[in-house]
mmCIF file of C-alpha atoms in Angstrom:
data_model
loop_
_atom_site.group_PDB
_atom_site.id
_atom_site.type_symbol
_atom_site.label_atom_id
_atom_site.label_comp_id
_atom_site.label_asym_id
_atom_site.label_seq_id
_atom_site.Cartn_x
_atom_site.Cartn_y
_atom_site.Cartn_z
ATOM 1 C CA MET G 1 0.402 -0.037 0.383
ATOM 2 C CA ALA G 2 1.257 3.457 -0.988
ATOM 3 C CA PRO G 3 1.949 6.238 1.864
ATOM 4 C CA VAL G 4 -1.896 7.300 3.104
ATOM 5 C CA SER G 5 -2.616 10.470 4.835
ATOM 6 C CA TRP G 6 -6.192 9.465 6.699
ATOM 7 C CA ILE G 7 -5.823 12.362 8.762
ATOM 8 C CA ASP G 8 -5.885 17.047 8.594
ATOM 9 C CA ALA G 9 -2.103 17.531 9.876
ATOM 10 C CA ASP G 10 -3.438 21.075 9.841
ATOM 11 C CA ARG G 11 -6.632 20.685 11.744
ATOM 12 C CA LEU G 12 -4.883 18.691 14.088
ATOM 13 C CA TRP G 13 -1.792 20.732 15.216
ATOM 14 C CA GLY G 14 -3.876 24.569 14.928
ATOM 15 C CA ARG G 15 -6.805 22.493 18.176
ATOM 16 C CA LEU G 16 -3.577 21.216 19.850
ATOM 17 C CA MET G 17 -1.470 24.961 20.083
ATOM 18 C CA ALA G 18 -5.195 26.288 20.692
ATOM 19 C CA LEU G 19 -5.776 24.040 23.589
ATOM 20 C CA ALA G 20 -2.641 24.764 25.041
ATOM 21 C CA GLU G 21 -3.474 27.985 25.138
ATOM 22 C CA ILE G 22 -5.658 27.206 27.818
ATOM 23 C CA GLY G 23 -3.818 27.342 31.232
ATOM 24 C CA ALA G 24 -0.518 27.954 29.506
ATOM 25 C CA THR G 25 2.197 29.208 31.422
ATOM 26 C CA PRO G 26 4.803 32.655 30.749
ATOM 27 C CA ALA G 27 7.853 29.634 29.991
ATOM 28 C CA GLY G 28 5.499 28.292 27.600
ATOM 29 C CA GLY G 29 3.903 25.200 29.300
ATOM 30 C CA VAL G 30 0.189 24.369 31.030
ATOM 31 C CA ASN G 31 -0.919 24.474 33.828
ATOM 32 C CA ARG G 32 -4.234 22.655 33.815
ATOM 33 C CA GLN G 33 -4.267 20.404 36.761
ATOM 34 C CA ALA G 34 -7.154 18.096 36.999
ATOM 35 C CA LEU G 35 -10.837 19.273 37.753
ATOM 36 C CA SER G 36 -9.548 22.834 37.374
ATOM 37 C CA ASP G 37 -11.355 25.754 35.556
ATOM 38 C CA GLY G 38 -8.907 25.169 33.414
ATOM 39 C CA GLU G 39 -9.887 21.596 33.094
ATOM 40 C CA ILE G 40 -13.323 23.097 32.695
ATOM 41 C CA ALA G 41 -12.398 24.924 29.873
ATOM 42 C CA ALA G 42 -10.842 23.018 27.565
ATOM 43 C CA TRP G 43 -14.239 20.324 28.144
ATOM 44 C CA HIS G 44 -15.473 23.511 26.475
ATOM 45 C CA SER G 45 -13.502 23.613 23.492
ATOM 46 C CA VAL G 46 -12.929 19.921 22.820
ATOM 47 C CA ILE G 47 -16.553 19.638 22.869
ATOM 48 C CA ASN G 48 -17.509 22.361 20.703
ATOM 49 C CA TRP G 49 -14.957 20.984 17.677
ATOM 50 C CA ALA G 50 -16.716 17.407 18.942
ATOM 51 C CA ARG G 51 -20.300 18.748 18.396
ATOM 52 C CA GLU G 52 -19.152 20.580 15.030
ATOM 53 C CA ALA G 53 -18.876 17.396 12.819
ATOM 54 C CA GLY G 54 -21.700 15.483 14.228
ATOM 55 C CA LEU G 55 -20.141 13.787 18.151
ATOM 56 C CA THR G 56 -22.124 14.095 20.464
ATOM 57 C CA ALA G 57 -20.863 14.462 24.567
ATOM 58 C CA ALA G 58 -21.664 12.664 27.736
ATOM 59 C CA THR G 59 -19.752 12.320 31.104
ATOM 60 C CA ASP G 60 -20.367 9.718 33.890
ATOM 61 C CA PRO G 61 -19.677 10.157 37.684
ATOM 62 C CA ALA G 62 -16.572 9.783 37.493
ATOM 63 C CA GLY G 63 -15.607 13.160 35.012
ATOM 64 C CA ASN G 64 -14.401 11.428 32.302
ATOM 65 C CA LEU G 65 -15.301 13.193 29.318
ATOM 66 C CA PHE G 66 -16.789 10.733 26.204
ATOM 67 C CA LEU G 67 -17.711 12.475 22.366
ATOM 68 C CA THR G 68 -19.219 9.603 20.475
ATOM 69 C CA LEU G 69 -19.874 8.764 16.424
ATOM 70 C CA ALA G 70 -22.296 6.927 15.959
ATOM 71 C CA GLY G 71 -22.436 3.790 14.080
ATOM 72 C CA ARG G 72 -24.576 1.496 12.970
ATOM 73 C CA ASP G 73 -25.246 -1.337 15.683
ATOM 74 C CA PRO G 74 -25.371 1.129 18.803
ATOM 75 C CA THR G 75 -25.905 -1.822 21.127
ATOM 76 C CA ALA G 76 -22.294 -3.366 20.057
ATOM 77 C CA PRO G 77 -19.255 -3.003 22.505
ATOM 78 C CA PRO G 78 -17.758 0.650 21.013
ATOM 79 C CA ILE G 79 -13.990 1.332 20.126
ATOM 80 C CA LEU G 80 -12.542 4.135 22.458
ATOM 81 C CA ILE G 81 -9.427 5.772 22.167
ATOM 82 C CA GLY G 82 -7.814 9.100 23.810
ATOM 83 C CA SER G 83 -5.724 9.603 26.702
ATOM 84 C CA HIS G 84 -6.476 12.857 29.158
ATOM 85 C CA LEU G 85 -6.927 16.630 29.360
ATOM 86 C CA ASP G 86 -5.231 17.433 32.576
ATOM 87 C CA SER G 87 -1.506 18.121 33.266
ATOM 88 C CA GLN G 88 0.950 18.888 36.106
ATOM 89 C CA PRO G 89 1.620 22.377 37.262
ATOM 90 C CA THR G 90 4.745 22.843 34.937
ATOM 91 C CA GLY G 91 3.502 20.824 32.240
ATOM 92 C CA GLY G 92 3.900 20.386 28.454
ATOM 93 C CA LYS G 93 1.538 20.734 25.560
ATOM 94 C CA PHE G 94 1.680 17.753 24.684
ATOM 95 C CA ASP G 95 1.689 15.340 27.651
ATOM 96 C CA GLY G 96 -2.221 13.879 26.935
ATOM 97 C CA ALA G 97 -3.787 16.316 24.950
ATOM 98 C CA ALA G 98 -1.681 14.828 21.502
ATOM 99 C CA GLY G 99 -4.023 11.791 22.619
ATOM 100 C CA VAL G 100 -7.278 13.982 22.654
ATOM 101 C CA MET G 101 -6.549 15.710 19.867
ATOM 102 C CA ALA G 102 -5.420 12.923 17.187
ATOM 103 C CA ALA G 103 -8.124 10.725 19.018
ATOM 104 C CA LEU G 104 -10.734 13.773 17.871
ATOM 105 C CA GLU G 105 -9.186 14.479 14.561
ATOM 106 C CA ALA G 106 -9.019 10.320 14.205
ATOM 107 C CA ALA G 107 -12.674 10.326 14.570
ATOM 108 C CA VAL G 108 -14.116 13.339 12.710
ATOM 109 C CA SER G 109 -11.777 12.466 9.688
ATOM 110 C CA LEU G 110 -13.459 9.080 10.095
ATOM 111 C CA THR G 111 -17.092 10.684 9.273
ATOM 112 C CA GLU G 112 -15.461 13.289 6.185
ATOM 113 C CA ARG G 113 -14.564 9.903 4.616
ATOM 114 C CA GLY G 114 -18.694 9.691 4.055
ATOM 115 C CA GLU G 115 -18.498 5.885 6.684
ATOM 116 C CA ILE G 116 -21.004 5.044 9.169
ATOM 117 C CA PRO G 117 -19.101 2.896 10.975
ATOM 118 C CA ALA G 118 -20.591 -1.037 12.450
ATOM 119 C CA ARG G 119 -20.259 0.224 15.982
ATOM 120 C CA ASP G 120 -20.221 3.117 17.763
ATOM 121 C CA ILE G 121 -16.322 5.028 18.227
ATOM 122 C CA ILE G 122 -15.775 6.657 21.531
ATOM 123 C CA VAL G 123 -12.768 9.533 22.059
ATOM 124 C CA VAL G 124 -12.202 9.661 25.377
ATOM 125 C CA ALA G 125 -10.309 11.980 27.839
ATOM 126 C CA TRP G 126 -9.575 10.430 31.930
ATOM 127 C CA MET G 127 -9.943 11.977 34.998
ATOM 128 C CA ASN G 128 -7.247 13.117 36.690
ATOM 129 C CA GLU G 129 -4.468 10.800 34.802
ATOM 130 C CA GLU G 130 -1.701 13.332 36.391
ATOM 131 C CA GLY G 131 -2.144 12.616 40.351
ATOM 132 C CA CYS G 132 -0.591 15.997 40.682
ATOM 133 C CA ARG G 133 -3.506 18.004 42.171
ATOM 134 C CA PHE G 134 -5.528 14.869 43.505
ATOM 135 C CA ALA G 135 -3.521 11.329 44.186
ATOM 136 C CA PRO G 136 -3.249 9.141 43.144
ATOM 137 C CA GLY G 137 -3.503 10.059 39.664
ATOM 138 C CA MET G 138 -5.744 8.031 37.109
ATOM 139 C CA MET G 139 -8.694 7.916 38.874
ATOM 140 C CA GLY G 140 -11.051 8.116 36.002
ATOM 141 C CA SER G 141 -9.963 4.773 34.169
ATOM 142 C CA GLU G 142 -9.102 3.486 37.146
ATOM 143 C CA THR G 143 -12.649 4.221 38.750
ATOM 144 C CA PHE G 144 -14.080 3.463 34.375
ATOM 145 C CA ALA G 145 -11.841 -0.419 35.057
ATOM 146 C CA GLY G 146 -13.571 -1.358 38.568
ATOM 147 C CA GLU G 147 -10.603 -0.488 40.433
ATOM 148 C CA ARG G 148 -11.672 2.137 42.606
ATOM 149 C CA GLY G 149 -15.242 2.974 44.477
ATOM 150 C CA ILE G 150 -16.467 6.531 42.876
ATOM 151 C CA SER G 151 -16.502 7.020 46.929
ATOM 152 C CA ALA G 152 -13.211 6.361 47.106
ATOM 153 C CA ILE G 153 -12.273 9.150 44.787
ATOM 154 C CA ARG G 154 -14.989 11.638 45.976
ATOM 155 C CA ALA G 155 -13.500 11.688 49.560
ATOM 156 C CA THR G 156 -9.719 12.888 48.200
ATOM 157 C CA ARG G 157 -8.329 16.124 48.922
ATOM 158 C CA ASP G 158 -6.280 18.749 47.404
ATOM 159 C CA ALA G 159 -3.522 20.477 49.145
ATOM 160 C CA SER G 160 -6.391 23.182 49.990
ATOM 161 C CA GLY G 161 -8.590 20.691 51.067
ATOM 162 C CA ILE G 162 -11.155 20.845 47.923
ATOM 163 C CA SER G 163 -12.505 16.978 47.572
ATOM 164 C CA VAL G 164 -12.759 14.824 44.539
ATOM 165 C CA GLY G 165 -16.447 15.585 45.370
ATOM 166 C CA GLU G 166 -17.070 19.655 45.044
ATOM 167 C CA ALA G 167 -14.665 19.649 42.015
ATOM 168 C CA LEU G 168 -16.708 16.793 40.727
ATOM 169 C CA ASP G 169 -19.702 18.670 41.279
ATOM 170 C CA ARG G 170 -18.281 21.433 40.284
ATOM 171 C CA LEU G 171 -16.996 20.380 36.932
ATOM 172 C CA HIS G 172 -20.885 18.578 36.447
ATOM 173 C CA ALA G 173 -22.712 22.129 36.449
ATOM 174 C CA ALA G 174 -20.679 23.602 34.271
ATOM 175 C CA PHE G 175 -22.526 20.971 31.774
ATOM 176 C CA PRO G 176 -25.977 20.586 32.721
ATOM 177 C CA ASP G 177 -26.763 19.393 29.573
ATOM 178 C CA LEU G 178 -24.412 16.571 28.943
ATOM 179 C CA PRO G 179 -25.748 13.155 29.154
ATOM 180 C CA ARG G 180 -24.289 10.671 31.989
ATOM 181 C CA LYS G 181 -23.648 7.613 30.738
ATOM 182 C CA PRO G 182 -23.194 4.401 33.521
ATOM 183 C CA LEU G 183 -20.036 4.288 35.411
ATOM 184 C CA GLY G 184 -18.026 1.226 32.745
ATOM 185 C CA PHE G 185 -19.346 -0.292 30.220
ATOM 186 C CA ALA G 186 -18.583 -2.888 27.679
ATOM 187 C CA VAL G 187 -15.454 -1.897 25.244
ATOM 188 C CA ASP G 188 -14.539 -3.873 22.266
ATOM 189 C CA ALA G 189 -11.337 -2.381 22.233
ATOM 190 C CA TYR G 190 -9.221 0.408 23.045
ATOM 191 C CA VAL G 191 -6.773 2.325 21.524
ATOM 192 C CA GLU G 192 -3.895 5.089 22.859
ATOM 193 C CA LEU G 193 -1.626 7.933 20.956
ATOM 194 C CA HIS G 194 0.592 9.794 23.636
ATOM 195 C CA ILE G 195 4.224 10.446 23.693
ATOM 196 C CA GLU G 196 6.868 8.539 25.100
ATOM 197 C CA GLN G 197 8.204 10.725 27.201
ATOM 198 C CA GLY G 198 11.851 9.211 26.915
ATOM 199 C CA PRO G 199 14.430 9.389 24.624
ATOM 200 C CA LEU G 200 14.738 6.817 22.799
ATOM 201 C CA LEU G 201 11.995 6.798 19.833
ATOM 202 C CA GLU G 202 14.267 9.747 19.097
ATOM 203 C CA ALA G 203 17.676 8.457 19.062
ATOM 204 C CA ALA G 204 16.322 5.605 17.408
ATOM 205 C CA ALA G 205 15.180 7.846 14.358
ATOM 206 C CA SER G 206 12.053 5.986 15.044
ATOM 207 C CA THR G 207 8.460 7.828 14.783
ATOM 208 C CA ILE G 208 5.716 5.161 15.608
ATOM 209 C CA GLY G 209 6.923 3.404 19.267
ATOM 210 C CA VAL G 210 4.407 0.133 19.551
ATOM 211 C CA VAL G 211 4.014 -0.550 22.463
ATOM 212 C CA THR G 212 4.327 -3.457 24.314
ATOM 213 C CA GLY G 213 2.917 -2.583 27.785
ATOM 214 C CA ILE G 214 3.640 -0.587 30.457
ATOM 215 C CA GLN G 215 6.002 -1.212 33.777
ATOM 216 C CA GLY G 216 4.629 -1.651 37.293
ATOM 217 C CA LYS G 217 4.681 0.491 39.460
ATOM 218 C CA LYS G 218 4.072 1.338 43.092
ATOM 219 C CA THR G 219 3.617 4.366 45.170
ATOM 220 C CA PHE G 220 3.359 5.338 49.309
ATOM 221 C CA GLN G 221 2.564 8.190 51.480
ATOM 222 C CA VAL G 222 5.470 8.024 55.090
ATOM 223 C CA VAL G 223 3.946 10.362 57.405
ATOM 224 C CA VAL G 224 6.424 9.970 60.290
ATOM 225 C CA GLU G 225 5.801 12.336 63.564
ATOM 226 C CA GLY G 226 8.027 14.049 65.503
ATOM 227 C CA VAL G 227 7.434 16.572 68.980
ATOM 228 C CA GLU G 228 8.580 19.986 68.417
ATOM 229 C CA GLY G 229 10.686 22.126 70.484
ATOM 230 C CA HIS G 230 12.707 25.386 70.385
ATOM 231 C CA ALA G 231 15.305 25.138 67.599
ATOM 232 C CA GLY G 232 17.642 27.001 70.477
ATOM 233 C CA THR G 233 16.846 25.677 74.060
ATOM 234 C CA LEU G 234 16.145 21.988 73.272
ATOM 235 C CA PRO G 235 19.202 19.684 73.692
ATOM 236 C CA GLN G 236 20.047 17.030 70.592
ATOM 237 C CA ARG G 237 19.775 14.116 72.670
ATOM 238 C CA GLU G 238 15.858 14.837 73.532
ATOM 239 C CA ARG G 239 14.585 15.736 69.535
ATOM 240 C CA ARG G 240 11.786 13.216 68.451
ATOM 241 C CA ASP G 241 13.094 15.348 64.953
ATOM 242 C CA ALA G 242 11.165 14.234 62.414
ATOM 243 C CA LEU G 243 13.440 15.820 59.453
ATOM 244 C CA ALA G 244 16.337 14.297 60.612
ATOM 245 C CA ALA G 245 14.787 10.524 60.792
ATOM 246 C CA PHE G 246 13.324 10.991 57.775
ATOM 247 C CA ALA G 247 16.561 12.085 56.615
ATOM 248 C CA ARG G 248 17.602 8.187 57.357
ATOM 249 C CA MET G 249 14.993 7.085 56.040
ATOM 250 C CA ALA G 250 16.344 8.933 52.580
ATOM 251 C CA THR G 251 19.790 7.699 52.209
ATOM 252 C CA ALA G 252 19.027 3.985 53.339
ATOM 253 C CA LEU G 253 15.482 4.471 51.042
ATOM 254 C CA HIS G 254 18.168 5.711 48.005
ATOM 255 C CA ALA G 255 21.128 2.599 49.347
ATOM 256 C CA GLU G 256 19.084 0.345 48.968
ATOM 257 C CA ILE G 257 16.160 0.499 47.047
ATOM 258 C CA GLY G 258 17.427 2.995 44.754
ATOM 259 C CA ALA G 259 20.642 0.694 43.694
ATOM 260 C CA ILE G 260 18.840 -2.692 43.215
ATOM 261 C CA ASP G 261 19.465 -2.845 39.819
ATOM 262 C CA ALA G 262 20.125 -0.650 36.492
ATOM 263 C CA GLU G 263 16.528 -0.963 35.435
ATOM 264 C CA ILE G 264 14.834 0.309 38.644
ATOM 265 C CA LYS G 265 13.688 3.724 38.942
ATOM 266 C CA PHE G 266 12.802 4.863 42.886
ATOM 267 C CA THR G 267 11.635 8.172 43.594
ATOM 268 C CA ILE G 268 11.186 11.206 46.741
ATOM 269 C CA GLY G 269 8.621 13.274 44.277
ATOM 270 C CA ARG G 270 7.335 15.765 47.591
ATOM 271 C CA VAL G 271 8.664 15.993 51.253
ATOM 272 C CA MET G 272 6.663 18.462 53.265
ATOM 273 C CA ALA G 273 8.058 18.972 57.145
ATOM 274 C CA GLU G 274 5.520 21.154 59.818
ATOM 275 C CA PRO G 275 5.294 23.207 60.995
ATOM 276 C CA ASN G 276 8.382 23.884 58.597
ATOM 277 C CA ALA G 277 9.544 27.615 60.442
ATOM 278 C CA PRO G 278 13.552 28.178 60.959
ATOM 279 C CA SER G 279 13.802 27.835 64.509
ATOM 280 C CA VAL G 280 11.203 25.167 65.159
ATOM 281 C CA VAL G 281 11.858 20.919 65.525
ATOM 282 C CA PRO G 282 10.212 19.748 63.279
ATOM 283 C CA SER G 283 7.229 17.639 64.183
ATOM 284 C CA ARG G 284 5.723 16.223 61.363
ATOM 285 C CA VAL G 285 7.259 14.677 58.085
ATOM 286 C CA THR G 286 4.971 13.753 55.636
ATOM 287 C CA PHE G 287 6.797 12.500 52.050
ATOM 288 C CA SER G 288 5.824 10.446 48.838
ATOM 289 C CA ILE G 289 7.832 7.169 47.645
ATOM 290 C CA ASP G 290 7.040 6.071 43.815
ATOM 291 C CA LEU G 291 8.787 3.058 42.500
ATOM 292 C CA ARG G 292 8.764 1.664 38.893
ATOM 293 C CA HIS G 293 10.357 -1.628 37.786
ATOM 294 C CA PRO G 294 9.347 -3.728 34.370
ATOM 295 C CA ASP G 295 9.177 -6.954 36.015
ATOM 296 C CA ASN G 296 7.270 -7.463 39.117
ATOM 297 C CA SER G 297 8.766 -9.791 40.844
ATOM 298 C CA VAL G 298 11.639 -7.333 41.780
ATOM 299 C CA LEU G 299 8.536 -4.291 42.506
ATOM 300 C CA ASN G 300 7.470 -6.600 45.118
ATOM 301 C CA GLN G 301 10.036 -7.525 46.709
ATOM 302 C CA ALA G 302 11.356 -3.755 46.368
ATOM 303 C CA GLY G 303 7.793 -2.632 47.825
ATOM 304 C CA ALA G 304 8.010 -4.947 50.875
ATOM 305 C CA ARG G 305 10.933 -3.570 52.008
ATOM 306 C CA VAL G 306 9.757 0.073 52.251
ATOM 307 C CA GLY G 307 7.813 -0.294 55.320
ATOM 308 C CA LEU G 308 11.168 -2.195 56.742
ATOM 309 C CA LEU G 309 13.215 0.565 55.901
ATOM 310 C CA CYS G 310 10.938 3.586 56.574
ATOM 311 C CA SER G 311 10.122 1.434 60.739
ATOM 312 C CA ARG G 312 14.402 0.715 61.000
ATOM 313 C CA HIS G 313 15.903 4.401 60.542
ATOM 314 C CA ALA G 314 12.339 6.214 62.263
ATOM 315 C CA SER G 315 13.096 5.815 66.492
ATOM 316 C CA PRO G 316 12.942 8.074 68.143
ATOM 317 C CA CYS G 317 9.679 9.156 65.826
ATOM 318 C CA MET G 318 7.017 6.606 64.628
ATOM 319 C CA VAL G 319 5.965 6.176 61.050
ATOM 320 C CA THR G 320 3.318 4.851 59.139
ATOM 321 C CA VAL G 321 3.413 3.949 55.747
ATOM 322 C CA THR G 322 0.401 3.387 53.640
ATOM 323 C CA PRO G 323 0.486 2.510 49.583
ATOM 324 C CA LEU G 324 -1.678 4.645 46.965
ATOM 325 C CA VAL G 325 -1.038 3.080 43.893
ATOM 326 C CA ASP G 326 -0.262 -1.312 43.334
ATOM 327 C CA ALA G 327 0.000 -1.358 39.104
ATOM 328 C CA HIS G 328 1.638 -4.634 37.777
ATOM 329 C CA SER G 329 3.738 -4.645 34.743
ATOM 330 C CA ASN G 330 1.087 -5.141 31.779
ATOM 331 C CA GLN G 331 1.337 -6.848 27.911
ATOM 332 C CA PHE G 332 -0.626 -5.236 25.506
ATOM 333 C CA ASP G 333 -2.466 -7.065 23.020
ATOM 334 C CA ALA G 334 -0.981 -9.158 20.587
ATOM 335 C CA SER G 335 -3.338 -8.331 17.863
ATOM 336 C CA LEU G 336 -3.265 -3.818 18.226
ATOM 337 C CA ARG G 337 -0.054 -4.365 18.445
ATOM 338 C CA GLU G 338 0.495 -5.550 14.706
ATOM 339 C CA ARG G 339 -1.840 -3.989 13.457
ATOM 340 C CA ILE G 340 -0.082 -0.021 14.617
ATOM 341 C CA ALA G 341 2.681 -1.928 13.746
ATOM 342 C CA GLN G 342 1.310 -2.779 10.366
ATOM 343 C CA ALA G 343 -0.322 0.553 9.603
ATOM 344 C CA ALA G 344 3.350 2.555 10.325
ATOM 345 C CA ARG G 345 4.458 -0.288 7.659
ATOM 346 C CA ASP G 346 1.931 0.499 5.210
ATOM 347 C CA GLN G 347 2.539 4.369 5.769
ATOM 348 C CA ASP G 348 6.604 3.994 5.510
ATOM 349 C CA PHE G 349 6.795 5.574 9.178
ATOM 350 C CA PRO G 350 9.994 4.191 11.151
ATOM 351 C CA ALA G 351 8.585 1.880 14.090
ATOM 352 C CA MET G 352 10.127 0.455 16.751
ATOM 353 C CA VAL G 353 8.818 -2.555 19.777
ATOM 354 C CA ILE G 354 9.376 0.096 22.842
ATOM 355 C CA LEU G 355 7.891 -1.331 27.142
ATOM 356 C CA SER G 356 6.780 2.404 28.706
ATOM 357 C CA ALA G 357 8.757 2.953 31.288
ATOM 358 C CA ALA G 358 5.999 5.871 32.844
ATOM 359 C CA GLY G 359 2.074 5.116 33.533
ATOM 360 C CA HIS G 360 -1.050 5.732 30.899
ATOM 361 C CA ASP G 361 -4.936 5.264 31.469
ATOM 362 C CA ALA G 362 -4.273 1.767 28.821
ATOM 363 C CA ARG G 363 -2.799 0.212 31.821
ATOM 364 C CA HIS G 364 -5.882 -0.040 33.626
ATOM 365 C CA LEU G 365 -8.684 -0.312 30.585
ATOM 366 C CA ALA G 366 -6.558 -3.713 29.497
ATOM 367 C CA LYS G 367 -7.684 -5.473 32.111
ATOM 368 C CA VAL G 368 -11.362 -4.568 30.686
ATOM 369 C CA CYS G 369 -10.618 -4.689 27.001
ATOM 370 C CA PRO G 370 -7.979 -5.915 24.416
ATOM 371 C CA ALA G 371 -6.174 -2.617 24.402
ATOM 372 C CA ALA G 372 -3.057 -0.742 23.298
ATOM 373 C CA MET G 373 -1.169 2.489 22.777
ATOM 374 C CA ILE G 374 1.130 4.295 20.513
ATOM 375 C CA PHE G 375 4.251 6.209 21.217
ATOM 376 C CA ILE G 376 5.269 9.041 19.311
ATOM 377 C CA PRO G 377 8.886 10.736 20.338
ATOM 378 C CA CYS G 378 9.501 14.286 22.530
ATOM 379 C CA ARG G 379 12.602 16.240 21.687
ATOM 380 C CA ASP G 380 15.149 14.590 24.360
ATOM 381 C CA GLY G 381 12.446 12.466 26.021
ATOM 382 C CA ALA G 382 11.730 15.400 28.552
ATOM 383 C CA SER G 383 8.273 15.266 29.524
ATOM 384 C CA HIS G 384 6.396 16.895 32.357
ATOM 385 C CA VAL G 385 8.268 20.085 32.170
ATOM 386 C CA GLU G 386 7.498 23.262 30.341
ATOM 387 C CA HIS G 387 9.791 22.862 27.712
ATOM 388 C CA GLU G 388 8.443 19.339 26.568
ATOM 389 C CA TRP G 389 7.668 19.232 23.079
ATOM 390 C CA THR G 390 7.074 16.953 19.890
ATOM 391 C CA GLU G 391 7.316 18.276 16.353
ATOM 392 C CA PRO G 392 4.183 18.804 14.113
ATOM 393 C CA ALA G 393 5.145 15.645 11.523
ATOM 394 C CA ASP G 394 5.210 13.435 14.561
ATOM 395 C CA VAL G 395 2.167 14.499 16.110
ATOM 396 C CA ALA G 396 0.473 13.321 12.493
ATOM 397 C CA ALA G 397 2.293 10.669 12.095
ATOM 398 C CA GLY G 398 1.033 8.965 14.655
ATOM 399 C CA ALA G 399 -2.605 10.422 14.837
ATOM 400 C CA SER G 400 -2.492 8.923 11.277
ATOM 401 C CA VAL G 401 -1.325 5.743 11.885
ATOM 402 C CA LEU G 402 -4.521 5.850 14.757
ATOM 403 C CA ALA G 403 -6.727 7.425 11.776
ATOM 404 C CA GLN G 404 -5.356 3.559 10.282
ATOM 405 C CA VAL G 405 -5.864 1.445 13.026
ATOM 406 C CA LEU G 406 -9.130 3.274 13.508
ATOM 407 C CA HIS G 407 -10.800 1.958 10.533
ATOM 408 C CA GLU G 408 -9.723 -1.165 10.420
ATOM 409 C CA LEU G 409 -11.619 -1.717 13.461
ATOM 410 C CA ALA G 410 -14.820 0.378 13.126
ATOM 411 C CA PHE G 411 -15.079 -1.889 9.541
ATOM 412 C CA ALA G 412 -13.405 -5.355 10.301
ATOM 413 C CA GLY G 413 -13.004 -5.870 13.696
ATOM 414 C CA ARG G 414 -10.883 -7.583 15.357
#
C-alpha cells in the first residue's frame, strides 16, 4: 500500500496549539490540573470541536468525557480512543492532550470519508490521569475499570482541602446539558496515542513506537511523627526530630532500593515538613515514594522493603507507611500491536517496539478489553516540563497511524 495520510495535519496541530493556550504558563508550558477552571475551559473547546463534526458528548460520575461518533449498531460494544486533558502544574503542551486531539482528529476524519462505522467510536478524556492535584492519579480510568469505587475517589482532597467530590460536582454543574453514561460499560477495544516521555524513539530515529506494555508501579505516602521544640533550647539528645528521621529513611531507601539494578526507578518526589519554621524542630514530615520496575517480582520485593526500612530508621519518631498505587507490569494486546506496526509500515513511518516506562490510562483499560498504545517521539525525552516538545510531523504521523487502525477496527473488527 502506498503511504496514506488519514487525517488533516494542519487542523490537528491548530487545535492542539489552541488547547495549549488554556492554562498556558509564561515559560511556554501548561498548568491545567484535574477538575480545575482550565480543564473546564478545555472541555468547552473540545466538545465544541466534536459537535461541529456531528459527535455527541456525555460524561459519567467519575468526570470522564466521552465524545461519540455513532455507528450502525448502537448495541455493540464501542471502540474507545483517547487519553487525558489534565496536566502537571508545570507541564507541557503534549502530554495527554496530543492523545485526545489525535483521537478526535481520527474520528472526525472518519466522518469526512462519508462512512458509518459498524459500532460506536468514542473519543475519551480520562479524569485526573496526572495525580498532581488529587493523588493518586488515573482516577477516571481506574474507576471506569472497576478498580476503585466512586465514593473513595470523591473523598480525596487536594492541598487546599477541596475534595474530588466537590470538584466533580462543580465540573458537572458547568455542563448541565451533558448526558451521564454509566460508570463503566463494555468496550470492544481501546487505543491510546501518547508522547513517549523518554528518549528512545528520538535516539533510534523512529517515528512510531509500538508499545509492548507498561512497567509496574507502586506508590506510598509516608508520615513521620515527632515532637516540635525550640531550636535554641531543646538538647539534641532529647529531640524527636521528624526531619532528621526522614533524612535517615531517605538515605537508606536510596542506598538499598534505588541501587537494586539498572532498571529500578525510585523517587521521593514530594516532601512536606511541619511546622516548617526556621527555629522549630520539625514535628511531622509527609513524603511520597514512587517505585517502578518492569519485572513484577523485583517490584514486589522492592515494595516490601519500603516499610521495613522506614521503620528501621524512624526511632525515636513514629512512622506510618500507606500504600497508594499497586499496578503490576502489563502486556498490551498482540493483535492490536500488529495492526499498529502494519499501519506504520503501510504509511512508511519508521517504527520500533518499546516498553512504556511511564504509567498511562491504557494500563487500566487493558484489564477490561483489548488495549494498545502508540508512542510518538518527544525532544530529548523531556516531559512533565514546560519545554516539552513534539514535532508537528510526528504528531500527524501518530494520528494518521491511529486513524488507519481505527478504520480497520471500525469496519473489519478484530
